[in-house]
Structure formats: C-alpha cells, structure tokens
Amino acid sequence: MRLNHFACAAALLAATVAALVPAPAQAQTKTLRFVPHADLKILDPGFTTAYISRNFGYMVYDTLFALDGNGKPQPQMVDSYTRSQDGLAWTFVLRPGLKFSDGKDVTAADAVASIERWAMRDPFGAALKNAGAQWAGIDAATFRLSLKRPFEMVLDALSKPSSFALVVLPQRLAQRPTTAPLSEVVGSGPYLFKRDEWVPGNKTVFVRNPGYVPRKEPPSGLAGSKQAHFDRIEWLYLPDSNSAVAALRRGEVDFIESLPADFIASMQTDPGMNLQSSGAYQGQLVMNHLHPPFDNPKVRQAVLQAVDQERFMAAIGYPPNMRMAHCATYFICGSPNETAAGAEPYRKADLARARQMLRDAGYKNEKVLLLVPSDVTYLNALALVMQQTMKSIGLNVEPVTMDWSSVTARRAKRNAPDAGGWSAYATVANEFSANSPIANIYLSAACGNTLPGWPCDQRLDALRAAWLYETAPARRRQLLDDFQRRAYETVPYVSLGQYQAASVARKELKGTDKLWAGIPNLWVLDK
C-alpha cells in the first residue's frame, strides 16, 4: 500500500507539471519558458524590494536611464540631456514615439510624476530631495531638474537598477498613494502583461509589445535596445527543484533563474546545458527595529556576534569556490567600496560571548517570530540556520513558515510580532542592491523610513549623507569607513556572508552571454 501511495503521488506530480508546462511541439508562437526564483504576487516594483516584482517591472516598463554592461549610466527613455556648469540645473528630453500600452504617448509629465513617486520610497530619491531637487515639465517631451546644491550622483540615481528601480508610469497611476501597491499595469517596455492568463502560484505570461520603441544601440546590461526576440514569455513557477530540473532536461522549460546548489555539479558536466554565474549575493538577516527584542541594538549586536558566515553559506549548498568563508564589508567583497572598518570584533563567531552580550542587553525572553520561507531553498536554509543560531544564544525563537511571497507581504506590517507582525527574516541581496551606502537600502537608517525593519539612527543617516555629497576622494573614503564603523555599532541588519549564485539554460538558447548578473534581462535571449 505504501508503494502504491508513492506511485500515485509521483503520477499526480508528473501530471501537474505536464499540465503547467506544455510540450514545445504544442507552441504556436516563438515562446521562452522561464522558471523564476519565486512566485509573483505584487505587480508594483515601486512598492516592494522583492526581486520577483523588480524583474516583472523590467519586462513591462522602461526606465529613463539604465546601467550598461560596464555599470555606467546610459540614456534609455531619455534622448538627450544637458547639465549646467555648476551642476544645479539639468534638462532632459524624451525620445520621440514612446507610447504606453494603452496607446497614449509617454510625456514629460509622466516622467516627473514617476520620479516623484519613486523618491517617496527610495533612499536615492530622498538624497536628491535633500539636495533641493525640484522637478518640472517644460513641454510634452522636456523636463527639468533644479538643485540647491550639486549632487554628483544624479545619473546614478536615475539609473538605479534594483531595490526600487525608477520605472516610468502614466501620470494618473504615479500620482496614486504609495501606501498600497498598484494593481493596474500600463507600461512602455518590451513586453505586455497578459493578466487574463496570470495564475498566481503557477504561471505569468507576457507577449511582445508591438508599440515598444527600441533604442538603436545594441543591448548592453539593462541599457540599449530591448527589442524582443520571443513572441511570448511564460514564467512557470516550479517550487519543487527536482521537477524544474527534470522539465529543463526534457526541453519543457528553457531557463532556470536560480539553480539549487544540489544540481550544480551535474549541470556542469551536462553537454546540453549552459551553467553561468548570476553575480555576487549577500545573505542578510533583517530585524524589526520597532518592537522588542530587536529594538535594542545590544540584542542585535549579540546576534551579530553569534553568526558564523561560513556555516550560513555552506548551508545554502554552493561549492567552496562559489562562496566566501567570511566577508567583512557591508558593501560586497571585491567591489570598489569594500572596507573592513569596524568588523574586527565580529570576524569570528563567539557563542559564549554572544550569550553574555544578550544577558547584558537585558533580554527578557521576548518571543522572536522568525519568518521561514518554504519555497525558496536557499532562503529556507538561511532561516533554519538562523533559528538554530538564535536558540544557541538563548533567544526564544518561534519559526513561522510560509511561502516567500507571503513573507514579502507580512514584512510590510508594523504590528507587534504577537499581533500579526514579525521579528526577523533572512533574505539575500545581489551586488547592485548592496554595493554602496546608498544602494544598500537596509542600511537606510533615516528615521521614519518605509523599509521593512525600519532602522532609525540619526548618526548613521548623517554619515551616509556626508558620504553622498562629498566629492574629495580621500575624504569620501574616510566617510565610507566611518559609515561602516557606525553600522557595526547600530547593526541595521546582520550580514550572513557572500556567495555566487548560478542559473542554467539549455544550450540552444542564444544570448546567455549577454545576461546581466542578478537581473534577468530576458529580451537579449533568442532561439
């Protein structure tokens, strides 16, 4: 009976996958079948830092500027721009012919409203506001930025690729309150969202946007032409990694965005597969600063002291050559902003010292609700190791298991943990979301910010502002070190280590060498 039960279960799983993933021969159009890292629930990339919503945004929206393959800002929807000699006045002109998916022209008013909406949530936008930024439309295609003091990173801000990329919305949508995500999708990107075929938990469908106006330059990173090669792209959510890999090998899907570590060795030797790095990632423990026990920086320091980065990275399962034993910087090891300032006391985990630090902090056995994603293997591994680590130093941990999309919804709640809120969760950030004090949003400690965790430290925020506006290289470097020293004191979040992620595609898929680390720019792919 037990054998029959497992046979029936296997048959049911196979039937479910077959129904979700149609055989290639059935395709009536040129279709790319892509397995994303998570399920899509929030359609507004300006509301959440969840990468699945960001990736959705790049499919259906376009940006004013974008980073090229060398990480340099390039005009995207903007045709030309000028800057005054003193850096206080900027003028931008949109490319002609840009249209939204509802057929209406993209105008300067849309661009200005989109920038203003983005600036309400993004730290770069806040930095522009602090420089006195005023945006105004001049005519249908032209808009202007006026500053009260020079801000050398204007183009870096407008081309920010992740954790609130600046996508352009119609003015009427951009002016809606930011307290809830937008559900209406009207973009001007390379693809159109097929809402009538969207099955949350299963499938998201995009079709080529006939009204998209590509740039003439070849694609490079997130910049250049986004002319789509596929008529249709299907995101097929297959949380069971065995099923996803089996579907890839049978040719039922073309590309797996996040390859589980268990399959790396076999994919490296499979002649039909193309395994590639997805860039550097940093594991992170985000803590709720609004409620006990993590409203106390001394408790956060105790957790930091207990973290053995090598153990966390090994738990993800990537081979040693794809992970680091320890990374001391908050800003990605190997990046221009790498620094070890302030890290010395925490280079080696010390559980005995961490337990003493927790006692000294006055911990009162408050319950820690740790959100544990069930459907993303590497996040699940990080959370389970964190559960063990917290228990080992005396924290009263209660795991709450749910899928990742539910985690991203719950983490926005400010309620106390025992009233539907949360205490901590583990996540990861790719290099574009962690490589500087402004890109790394979880280091945004501006009091009153809207970021999950809600860190508040005026000194840290002031150091970041000083770093942003400083132009002398030596002084800027000193401010970067000072910023990280303060981060190790106040602990906005805990770094769990650094690793290289992997994705895999079938060999017949062309253009995988043009994929950008950590952000699936699927428009470069072809068959």
mmCIF file with all atom_site columns, C-alpha atoms in Angstrom, residues 166-366:
data_model
loop_
_atom_site.group_PDB
_atom_site.id
_atom_site.type_symbol
_atom_site.label_atom_id
_atom_site.label_alt_id
_atom_site.label_comp_id
_atom_site.label_asym_id
_atom_site.label_entity_id
_atom_site.label_seq_id
_atom_site.pdbx_PDB_ins_code
_atom_site.Cartn_x
_atom_site.Cartn_y
_atom_site.Cartn_z
_atom_site.occupancy
_atom_site.B_iso_or_equiv
_atom_site.pdbx_formal_charge
_atom_site.auth_seq_id
_atom_site.auth_comp_id
_atom_site.auth_asym_id
_atom_site.auth_atom_id
_atom_site.pdbx_PDB_model_num
ATOM 1   C CA . LEU A 1 166 ? 12.834 54.031 -11.344 1.00 0.00 ? 166 LEU A CA 1
ATOM 2   C CA . VAL A 1 167 ? 10.252 52.772 -13.853 1.00 0.00 ? 167 VAL A CA 1
ATOM 3   C CA . VAL A 1 168 ? 8.049  55.214 -15.766 1.00 0.00 ? 168 VAL A CA 1
ATOM 4   C CA . LEU A 1 169 ? 4.294  55.054 -15.162 1.00 0.00 ? 169 LEU A CA 1
ATOM 5   C CA . PRO A 1 170 ? 1.419  57.080 -16.574 1.00 0.00 ? 170 PRO A CA 1
ATOM 6   C CA . GLN A 1 171 ? 0.939  60.222 -14.513 1.00 0.00 ? 171 GLN A CA 1
ATOM 7   C CA . ARG A 1 172 ? -2.516 59.143 -13.300 1.00 0.00 ? 172 ARG A CA 1
ATOM 8   C CA . LEU A 1 173 ? -1.029 55.964 -11.765 1.00 0.00 ? 173 LEU A CA 1
ATOM 9   C CA . ALA A 1 174 ? 2.138  57.600 -10.445 1.00 0.00 ? 174 ALA A CA 1
ATOM 10  C CA . GLN A 1 175 ? 0.034  60.087 -8.500  1.00 0.00 ? 175 GLN A CA 1
ATOM 11  C CA . ARG A 1 176 ? -1.860 57.408 -6.585  1.00 0.00 ? 176 ARG A CA 1
ATOM 12  C CA . PRO A 1 177 ? -0.944 56.931 -2.887  1.00 0.00 ? 177 PRO A CA 1
ATOM 13  C CA . THR A 1 178 ? 2.132  54.833 -2.204  1.00 0.00 ? 178 THR A CA 1
ATOM 14  C CA . THR A 1 179 ? 0.536  53.177 0.813   1.00 0.00 ? 179 THR A CA 1
ATOM 15  C CA . ALA A 1 180 ? -0.698 50.269 -1.327  1.00 0.00 ? 180 ALA A CA 1
ATOM 16  C CA . PRO A 1 181 ? 0.749  48.575 -4.436  1.00 0.00 ? 181 PRO A CA 1
ATOM 17  C CA . LEU A 1 182 ? -0.610 49.443 -7.846  1.00 0.00 ? 182 LEU A CA 1
ATOM 18  C CA . SER A 1 183 ? -2.607 46.637 -9.442  1.00 0.00 ? 183 SER A CA 1
ATOM 19  C CA . GLU A 1 184 ? -3.091 48.237 -12.856 1.00 0.00 ? 184 GLU A CA 1
ATOM 20  C CA . VAL A 1 185 ? -0.182 47.633 -15.228 1.00 0.00 ? 185 VAL A CA 1
ATOM 21  C CA . VAL A 1 186 ? 0.364  50.191 -18.012 1.00 0.00 ? 186 VAL A CA 1
ATOM 22  C CA . GLY A 1 187 ? 3.950  50.218 -19.228 1.00 0.00 ? 187 GLY A CA 1
ATOM 23  C CA . SER A 1 188 ? 6.059  51.009 -22.281 1.00 0.00 ? 188 SER A CA 1
ATOM 24  C CA . GLY A 1 189 ? 8.581  48.173 -22.009 1.00 0.00 ? 189 GLY A CA 1
ATOM 25  C CA . PRO A 1 190 ? 9.378  45.312 -24.371 1.00 0.00 ? 190 PRO A CA 1
ATOM 26  C CA . TYR A 1 191 ? 6.513  43.074 -23.201 1.00 0.00 ? 191 TYR A CA 1
ATOM 27  C CA . LEU A 1 192 ? 2.848  43.279 -22.263 1.00 0.00 ? 192 LEU A CA 1
ATOM 28  C CA . PHE A 1 193 ? 1.480  41.537 -19.186 1.00 0.00 ? 193 PHE A CA 1
ATOM 29  C CA . LYS A 1 194 ? -1.291 39.023 -20.029 1.00 0.00 ? 194 LYS A CA 1
ATOM 30  C CA . ARG A 1 195 ? -3.474 39.422 -16.979 1.00 0.00 ? 195 ARG A CA 1
ATOM 31  C CA . ASP A 1 196 ? -6.080 37.034 -18.411 1.00 0.00 ? 196 ASP A CA 1
ATOM 32  C CA . GLU A 1 197 ? -3.503 34.224 -18.329 1.00 0.00 ? 197 GLU A CA 1
ATOM 33  C CA . TRP A 1 198 ? -1.978 35.043 -14.966 1.00 0.00 ? 198 TRP A CA 1
ATOM 34  C CA . VAL A 1 199 ? -2.345 32.199 -12.469 1.00 0.00 ? 199 VAL A CA 1
ATOM 35  C CA . PRO A 1 200 ? -0.681 33.225 -9.183  1.00 0.00 ? 200 PRO A CA 1
ATOM 36  C CA . GLY A 1 201 ? 1.270  30.288 -7.837  1.00 0.00 ? 201 GLY A CA 1
ATOM 37  C CA . ASN A 1 202 ? 1.609  28.779 -11.312 1.00 0.00 ? 202 ASN A CA 1
ATOM 38  C CA . LYS A 1 203 ? 2.146  30.973 -14.343 1.00 0.00 ? 203 LYS A CA 1
ATOM 39  C CA . THR A 1 204 ? 2.755  34.547 -15.520 1.00 0.00 ? 204 THR A CA 1
ATOM 40  C CA . VAL A 1 205 ? 2.568  35.306 -19.249 1.00 0.00 ? 205 VAL A CA 1
ATOM 41  C CA . PHE A 1 206 ? 4.000  38.160 -21.320 1.00 0.00 ? 206 PHE A CA 1
ATOM 42  C CA . VAL A 1 207 ? 3.635  38.857 -25.046 1.00 0.00 ? 207 VAL A CA 1
ATOM 43  C CA . ARG A 1 208 ? 5.722  41.084 -27.274 1.00 0.00 ? 208 ARG A CA 1
ATOM 44  C CA . ASN A 1 209 ? 4.735  44.764 -27.068 1.00 0.00 ? 209 ASN A CA 1
ATOM 45  C CA . PRO A 1 210 ? 4.021  45.890 -30.664 1.00 0.00 ? 210 PRO A CA 1
ATOM 46  C CA . GLY A 1 211 ? 4.206  49.526 -29.567 1.00 0.00 ? 211 GLY A CA 1
ATOM 47  C CA . TYR A 1 212 ? 7.644  49.319 -27.961 1.00 0.00 ? 212 TYR A CA 1
ATOM 48  C CA . VAL A 1 213 ? 10.180 51.735 -29.470 1.00 0.00 ? 213 VAL A CA 1
ATOM 49  C CA . PRO A 1 214 ? 13.712 50.324 -29.041 1.00 0.00 ? 214 PRO A CA 1
ATOM 50  C CA . ARG A 1 215 ? 16.909 52.295 -28.897 1.00 0.00 ? 215 ARG A CA 1
ATOM 51  C CA . LYS A 1 216 ? 19.274 51.915 -31.836 1.00 0.00 ? 216 LYS A CA 1
ATOM 52  C CA . GLU A 1 217 ? 22.247 50.875 -29.678 1.00 0.00 ? 217 GLU A CA 1
ATOM 53  C CA . PRO A 1 218 ? 22.762 47.126 -29.161 1.00 0.00 ? 218 PRO A CA 1
ATOM 54  C CA . PRO A 1 219 ? 21.690 45.721 -25.793 1.00 0.00 ? 219 PRO A CA 1
ATOM 55  C CA . SER A 1 220 ? 24.241 46.082 -23.009 1.00 0.00 ? 220 SER A CA 1
ATOM 56  C CA . GLY A 1 221 ? 23.319 45.272 -19.444 1.00 0.00 ? 221 GLY A CA 1
ATOM 57  C CA . LEU A 1 222 ? 19.986 46.981 -18.859 1.00 0.00 ? 222 LEU A CA 1
ATOM 58  C CA . ALA A 1 223 ? 20.692 49.626 -21.485 1.00 0.00 ? 223 ALA A CA 1
ATOM 59  C CA . GLY A 1 224 ? 20.365 49.760 -25.256 1.00 0.00 ? 224 GLY A CA 1
ATOM 60  C CA . SER A 1 225 ? 17.748 48.058 -27.388 1.00 0.00 ? 225 SER A CA 1
ATOM 61  C CA . LYS A 1 226 ? 15.206 45.834 -25.683 1.00 0.00 ? 226 LYS A CA 1
ATOM 62  C CA . GLN A 1 227 ? 13.746 44.581 -28.940 1.00 0.00 ? 227 GLN A CA 1
ATOM 63  C CA . ALA A 1 228 ? 12.123 41.269 -28.018 1.00 0.00 ? 228 ALA A CA 1
ATOM 64  C CA . HIS A 1 229 ? 13.094 38.101 -29.900 1.00 0.00 ? 229 HIS A CA 1
ATOM 65  C CA . PHE A 1 230 ? 10.302 35.984 -28.436 1.00 0.00 ? 230 PHE A CA 1
ATOM 66  C CA . ASP A 1 231 ? 6.626  36.474 -29.203 1.00 0.00 ? 231 ASP A CA 1
ATOM 67  C CA . ARG A 1 232 ? 5.742  35.136 -25.792 1.00 0.00 ? 232 ARG A CA 1
ATOM 68  C CA . ILE A 1 233 ? 7.484  34.549 -22.468 1.00 0.00 ? 233 ILE A CA 1
ATOM 69  C CA . GLU A 1 234 ? 5.999  32.281 -19.824 1.00 0.00 ? 234 GLU A CA 1
ATOM 70  C CA . TRP A 1 235 ? 7.184  32.408 -16.244 1.00 0.00 ? 235 TRP A CA 1
ATOM 71  C CA . LEU A 1 236 ? 6.448  28.931 -14.896 1.00 0.00 ? 236 LEU A CA 1
ATOM 72  C CA . TYR A 1 237 ? 6.679  28.770 -11.120 1.00 0.00 ? 237 TYR A CA 1
ATOM 73  C CA . LEU A 1 238 ? 8.013  25.314 -10.166 1.00 0.00 ? 238 LEU A CA 1
ATOM 74  C CA . PRO A 1 239 ? 8.991  25.434 -6.475  1.00 0.00 ? 239 PRO A CA 1
ATOM 75  C CA . ASP A 1 240 ? 9.983  21.755 -6.493  1.00 0.00 ? 240 ASP A CA 1
ATOM 76  C CA . SER A 1 241 ? 13.562 21.890 -7.776  1.00 0.00 ? 241 SER A CA 1
ATOM 77  C CA . ASN A 1 242 ? 13.561 18.257 -8.946  1.00 0.00 ? 242 ASN A CA 1
ATOM 78  C CA . SER A 1 243 ? 10.536 18.953 -11.129 1.00 0.00 ? 243 SER A CA 1
ATOM 79  C CA . ALA A 1 244 ? 12.104 22.150 -12.502 1.00 0.00 ? 244 ALA A CA 1
ATOM 80  C CA . VAL A 1 245 ? 15.385 20.450 -13.418 1.00 0.00 ? 245 VAL A CA 1
ATOM 81  C CA . ALA A 1 246 ? 13.571 17.462 -14.939 1.00 0.00 ? 246 ALA A CA 1
ATOM 82  C CA . ALA A 1 247 ? 11.465 19.839 -17.058 1.00 0.00 ? 247 ALA A CA 1
ATOM 83  C CA . LEU A 1 248 ? 14.644 21.618 -18.202 1.00 0.00 ? 248 LEU A CA 1
ATOM 84  C CA . ARG A 1 249 ? 16.282 18.366 -19.242 1.00 0.00 ? 249 ARG A CA 1
ATOM 85  C CA . ARG A 1 250 ? 13.175 17.312 -21.176 1.00 0.00 ? 250 ARG A CA 1
ATOM 86  C CA . GLY A 1 251 ? 13.101 20.640 -23.003 1.00 0.00 ? 251 GLY A CA 1
ATOM 87  C CA . GLU A 1 252 ? 9.803  21.688 -21.420 1.00 0.00 ? 252 GLU A CA 1
ATOM 88  C CA . VAL A 1 253 ? 11.446 24.806 -19.990 1.00 0.00 ? 253 VAL A CA 1
ATOM 89  C CA . ASP A 1 254 ? 14.411 26.749 -21.340 1.00 0.00 ? 254 ASP A CA 1
ATOM 90  C CA . PHE A 1 255 ? 15.935 28.554 -18.385 1.00 0.00 ? 255 PHE A CA 1
ATOM 91  C CA . ILE A 1 256 ? 16.032 28.256 -14.576 1.00 0.00 ? 256 ILE A CA 1
ATOM 92  C CA . GLU A 1 257 ? 16.826 31.575 -12.944 1.00 0.00 ? 257 GLU A CA 1
ATOM 93  C CA . SER A 1 258 ? 18.077 30.216 -9.600  1.00 0.00 ? 258 SER A CA 1
ATOM 94  C CA . LEU A 1 259 ? 19.660 26.772 -9.805  1.00 0.00 ? 259 LEU A CA 1
ATOM 95  C CA . PRO A 1 260 ? 19.636 24.873 -6.498  1.00 0.00 ? 260 PRO A CA 1
ATOM 96  C CA . ALA A 1 261 ? 23.147 24.085 -5.344  1.00 0.00 ? 261 ALA A CA 1
ATOM 97  C CA . ASP A 1 262 ? 22.498 20.312 -5.398  1.00 0.00 ? 262 ASP A CA 1
ATOM 98  C CA . PHE A 1 263 ? 22.337 20.362 -9.198  1.00 0.00 ? 263 PHE A CA 1
ATOM 99  C CA . ILE A 1 264 ? 25.421 22.454 -9.973  1.00 0.00 ? 264 ILE A CA 1
ATOM 100 C CA . ALA A 1 265 ? 27.814 19.524 -10.383 1.00 0.00 ? 265 ALA A CA 1
ATOM 101 C CA . SER A 1 266 ? 25.535 17.617 -12.754 1.00 0.00 ? 266 SER A CA 1
ATOM 102 C CA . MET A 1 267 ? 24.775 20.703 -14.834 1.00 0.00 ? 267 MET A CA 1
ATOM 103 C CA . GLN A 1 268 ? 28.477 21.497 -15.195 1.00 0.00 ? 268 GLN A CA 1
ATOM 104 C CA . THR A 1 269 ? 29.041 18.169 -16.957 1.00 0.00 ? 269 THR A CA 1
ATOM 105 C CA . ASP A 1 270 ? 25.808 18.101 -18.988 1.00 0.00 ? 270 ASP A CA 1
ATOM 106 C CA . PRO A 1 271 ? 26.669 18.933 -22.626 1.00 0.00 ? 271 PRO A CA 1
ATOM 107 C CA . GLY A 1 272 ? 23.142 20.175 -23.269 1.00 0.00 ? 272 GLY A CA 1
ATOM 108 C CA . MET A 1 273 ? 23.239 22.811 -20.543 1.00 0.00 ? 273 MET A CA 1
ATOM 109 C CA . ASN A 1 274 ? 24.838 26.206 -20.114 1.00 0.00 ? 274 ASN A CA 1
ATOM 110 C CA . LEU A 1 275 ? 25.616 26.976 -16.471 1.00 0.00 ? 275 LEU A CA 1
ATOM 111 C CA . GLN A 1 276 ? 26.517 30.555 -15.561 1.00 0.00 ? 276 GLN A CA 1
ATOM 112 C CA . SER A 1 277 ? 27.096 32.795 -12.568 1.00 0.00 ? 277 SER A CA 1
ATOM 113 C CA . SER A 1 278 ? 24.268 35.131 -11.602 1.00 0.00 ? 278 SER A CA 1
ATOM 114 C CA . GLY A 1 279 ? 26.601 37.515 -9.790  1.00 0.00 ? 279 GLY A CA 1
ATOM 115 C CA . ALA A 1 280 ? 27.576 38.135 -6.173  1.00 0.00 ? 280 ALA A CA 1
ATOM 116 C CA . TYR A 1 281 ? 24.940 37.912 -3.448  1.00 0.00 ? 281 TYR A CA 1
ATOM 117 C CA . GLN A 1 282 ? 24.950 38.802 0.231   1.00 0.00 ? 282 GLN A CA 1
ATOM 118 C CA . GLY A 1 283 ? 22.883 36.891 2.777   1.00 0.00 ? 283 GLY A CA 1
ATOM 119 C CA . GLN A 1 284 ? 21.082 39.166 5.231   1.00 0.00 ? 284 GLN A CA 1
ATOM 120 C CA . LEU A 1 285 ? 19.135 38.881 8.465   1.00 0.00 ? 285 LEU A CA 1
ATOM 121 C CA . VAL A 1 286 ? 16.643 41.752 8.603   1.00 0.00 ? 286 VAL A CA 1
ATOM 122 C CA . MET A 1 287 ? 15.363 42.564 12.097  1.00 0.00 ? 287 MET A CA 1
ATOM 123 C CA . ASN A 1 288 ? 12.335 44.557 13.199  1.00 0.00 ? 288 ASN A CA 1
ATOM 124 C CA . HIS A 1 289 ? 13.650 47.664 14.995  1.00 0.00 ? 289 HIS A CA 1
ATOM 125 C CA . LEU A 1 290 ? 10.183 48.782 16.111  1.00 0.00 ? 290 LEU A CA 1
ATOM 126 C CA . HIS A 1 291 ? 9.481  46.020 18.639  1.00 0.00 ? 291 HIS A CA 1
ATOM 127 C CA . PRO A 1 292 ? 11.346 44.013 21.309  1.00 0.00 ? 292 PRO A CA 1
ATOM 128 C CA . PRO A 1 293 ? 13.759 42.383 21.357  1.00 0.00 ? 293 PRO A CA 1
ATOM 129 C CA . PHE A 1 294 ? 15.419 43.850 18.261  1.00 0.00 ? 294 PHE A CA 1
ATOM 130 C CA . ASP A 1 295 ? 14.551 47.442 19.110  1.00 0.00 ? 295 ASP A CA 1
ATOM 131 C CA . ASN A 1 296 ? 17.611 47.122 21.370  1.00 0.00 ? 296 ASN A CA 1
ATOM 132 C CA . PRO A 1 297 ? 20.923 47.498 19.451  1.00 0.00 ? 297 PRO A CA 1
ATOM 133 C CA . LYS A 1 298 ? 22.706 45.438 22.116  1.00 0.00 ? 298 LYS A CA 1
ATOM 134 C CA . VAL A 1 299 ? 20.479 42.460 21.261  1.00 0.00 ? 299 VAL A CA 1
ATOM 135 C CA . ARG A 1 300 ? 21.218 42.953 17.569  1.00 0.00 ? 300 ARG A CA 1
ATOM 136 C CA . GLN A 1 301 ? 24.951 43.020 18.376  1.00 0.00 ? 301 GLN A CA 1
ATOM 137 C CA . ALA A 1 302 ? 24.591 39.720 20.242  1.00 0.00 ? 302 ALA A CA 1
ATOM 138 C CA . VAL A 1 303 ? 23.074 38.068 17.169  1.00 0.00 ? 303 VAL A CA 1
ATOM 139 C CA . LEU A 1 304 ? 25.849 39.516 15.003  1.00 0.00 ? 304 LEU A CA 1
ATOM 140 C CA . GLN A 1 305 ? 28.452 38.063 17.379  1.00 0.00 ? 305 GLN A CA 1
ATOM 141 C CA . ALA A 1 306 ? 26.854 34.613 17.044  1.00 0.00 ? 306 ALA A CA 1
ATOM 142 C CA . VAL A 1 307 ? 26.853 34.483 13.227  1.00 0.00 ? 307 VAL A CA 1
ATOM 143 C CA . ASP A 1 308 ? 29.339 32.122 11.605  1.00 0.00 ? 308 ASP A CA 1
ATOM 144 C CA . GLN A 1 309 ? 29.194 33.251 7.972   1.00 0.00 ? 309 GLN A CA 1
ATOM 145 C CA . GLU A 1 310 ? 30.900 30.122 6.684   1.00 0.00 ? 310 GLU A CA 1
ATOM 146 C CA . ARG A 1 311 ? 28.212 27.959 8.294   1.00 0.00 ? 311 ARG A CA 1
ATOM 147 C CA . PHE A 1 312 ? 25.412 30.000 6.719   1.00 0.00 ? 312 PHE A CA 1
ATOM 148 C CA . MET A 1 313 ? 26.990 29.941 3.283   1.00 0.00 ? 313 MET A CA 1
ATOM 149 C CA . ALA A 1 314 ? 27.688 26.202 3.500   1.00 0.00 ? 314 ALA A CA 1
ATOM 150 C CA . ALA A 1 315 ? 24.023 25.638 4.360   1.00 0.00 ? 315 ALA A CA 1
ATOM 151 C CA . ILE A 1 316 ? 22.988 27.094 1.013   1.00 0.00 ? 316 ILE A CA 1
ATOM 152 C CA . GLY A 1 317 ? 24.986 24.262 -0.542  1.00 0.00 ? 317 GLY A CA 1
ATOM 153 C CA . TYR A 1 318 ? 27.129 26.024 -3.122  1.00 0.00 ? 318 TYR A CA 1
ATOM 154 C CA . PRO A 1 319 ? 30.626 24.566 -3.597  1.00 0.00 ? 319 PRO A CA 1
ATOM 155 C CA . PRO A 1 320 ? 33.547 26.261 -1.806  1.00 0.00 ? 320 PRO A CA 1
ATOM 156 C CA . ASN A 1 321 ? 34.708 28.068 -4.948  1.00 0.00 ? 321 ASN A CA 1
ATOM 157 C CA . MET A 1 322 ? 31.315 29.861 -5.106  1.00 0.00 ? 322 MET A CA 1
ATOM 158 C CA . ARG A 1 323 ? 31.181 31.100 -1.519  1.00 0.00 ? 323 ARG A CA 1
ATOM 159 C CA . MET A 1 324 ? 33.371 33.068 0.885   1.00 0.00 ? 324 MET A CA 1
ATOM 160 C CA . ALA A 1 325 ? 34.450 31.916 4.333   1.00 0.00 ? 325 ALA A CA 1
ATOM 161 C CA . HIS A 1 326 ? 33.910 35.446 5.649   1.00 0.00 ? 326 HIS A CA 1
ATOM 162 C CA . CYS A 1 327 ? 33.182 38.864 4.129   1.00 0.00 ? 327 CYS A CA 1
ATOM 163 C CA . ALA A 1 328 ? 33.791 41.765 6.487   1.00 0.00 ? 328 ALA A CA 1
ATOM 164 C CA . THR A 1 329 ? 32.179 44.531 4.453   1.00 0.00 ? 329 THR A CA 1
ATOM 165 C CA . TYR A 1 330 ? 28.550 45.548 4.198   1.00 0.00 ? 330 TYR A CA 1
ATOM 166 C CA . PHE A 1 331 ? 29.245 46.579 0.576   1.00 0.00 ? 331 PHE A CA 1
ATOM 167 C CA . ILE A 1 332 ? 30.188 43.354 -1.296  1.00 0.00 ? 332 ILE A CA 1
ATOM 168 C CA . CYS A 1 333 ? 33.704 41.969 -1.150  1.00 0.00 ? 333 CYS A CA 1
ATOM 169 C CA . GLY A 1 334 ? 35.511 42.763 -4.385  1.00 0.00 ? 334 GLY A CA 1
ATOM 170 C CA . SER A 1 335 ? 33.531 45.958 -5.019  1.00 0.00 ? 335 SER A CA 1
ATOM 171 C CA . PRO A 1 336 ? 35.138 49.441 -5.064  1.00 0.00 ? 336 PRO A CA 1
ATOM 172 C CA . ASN A 1 337 ? 33.514 50.181 -1.690  1.00 0.00 ? 337 ASN A CA 1
ATOM 173 C CA . GLU A 1 338 ? 34.869 47.141 0.152   1.00 0.00 ? 338 GLU A CA 1
ATOM 174 C CA . THR A 1 339 ? 36.073 48.056 3.663   1.00 0.00 ? 339 THR A CA 1
ATOM 175 C CA . ALA A 1 340 ? 36.764 46.156 6.874   1.00 0.00 ? 340 ALA A CA 1
ATOM 176 C CA . ALA A 1 341 ? 36.227 49.156 9.154   1.00 0.00 ? 341 ALA A CA 1
ATOM 177 C CA . GLY A 1 342 ? 34.508 48.190 12.402  1.00 0.00 ? 342 GLY A CA 1
ATOM 178 C CA . ALA A 1 343 ? 34.403 44.485 11.610  1.00 0.00 ? 343 ALA A CA 1
ATOM 179 C CA . GLU A 1 344 ? 37.239 43.191 13.773  1.00 0.00 ? 344 GLU A CA 1
ATOM 180 C CA . PRO A 1 345 ? 35.204 42.108 16.877  1.00 0.00 ? 345 PRO A CA 1
ATOM 181 C CA . TYR A 1 346 ? 32.855 40.089 14.688  1.00 0.00 ? 346 TYR A CA 1
ATOM 182 C CA . ARG A 1 347 ? 35.205 38.276 12.303  1.00 0.00 ? 347 ARG A CA 1
ATOM 183 C CA . LYS A 1 348 ? 34.845 35.076 14.295  1.00 0.00 ? 348 LYS A CA 1
ATOM 184 C CA . ALA A 1 349 ? 31.616 33.782 15.798  1.00 0.00 ? 349 ALA A CA 1
ATOM 185 C CA . ASP A 1 350 ? 31.743 33.508 19.578  1.00 0.00 ? 350 ASP A CA 1
ATOM 186 C CA . LEU A 1 351 ? 28.613 31.924 21.072  1.00 0.00 ? 351 LEU A CA 1
ATOM 187 C CA . ALA A 1 352 ? 29.735 32.273 24.681  1.00 0.00 ? 352 ALA A CA 1
ATOM 188 C CA . ARG A 1 353 ? 30.369 35.980 24.215  1.00 0.00 ? 353 ARG A CA 1
ATOM 189 C CA . ALA A 1 354 ? 27.072 36.351 22.327  1.00 0.00 ? 354 ALA A CA 1
ATOM 190 C CA . ARG A 1 355 ? 25.164 34.741 25.220  1.00 0.00 ? 355 ARG A CA 1
ATOM 191 C CA . GLN A 1 356 ? 26.828 37.114 27.669  1.00 0.00 ? 356 GLN A CA 1
ATOM 192 C CA . MET A 1 357 ? 26.046 40.102 25.404  1.00 0.00 ? 357 MET A CA 1
ATOM 193 C CA . LEU A 1 358 ? 22.400 39.029 25.328  1.00 0.00 ? 358 LEU A CA 1
ATOM 194 C CA . ARG A 1 359 ? 22.274 38.844 29.135  1.00 0.00 ? 359 ARG A CA 1
ATOM 195 C CA . ASP A 1 360 ? 23.985 42.219 29.432  1.00 0.00 ? 360 ASP A CA 1
ATOM 196 C CA . ALA A 1 361 ? 21.433 43.674 26.998  1.00 0.00 ? 361 ALA A CA 1
ATOM 197 C CA . GLY A 1 362 ? 18.646 42.872 29.478  1.00 0.00 ? 362 GLY A CA 1
ATOM 198 C CA . TYR A 1 363 ? 16.836 40.443 27.192  1.00 0.00 ? 363 TYR A CA 1
ATOM 199 C CA . LYS A 1 364 ? 13.516 39.462 28.847  1.00 0.00 ? 364 LYS A CA 1
ATOM 200 C CA . ASN A 1 365 ? 12.770 36.286 26.917  1.00 0.00 ? 365 ASN A CA 1
ATOM 201 C CA . GLU A 1 366 ? 10.538 38.105 24.434  1.00 0.00 ? 366 GLU A CA 1
#
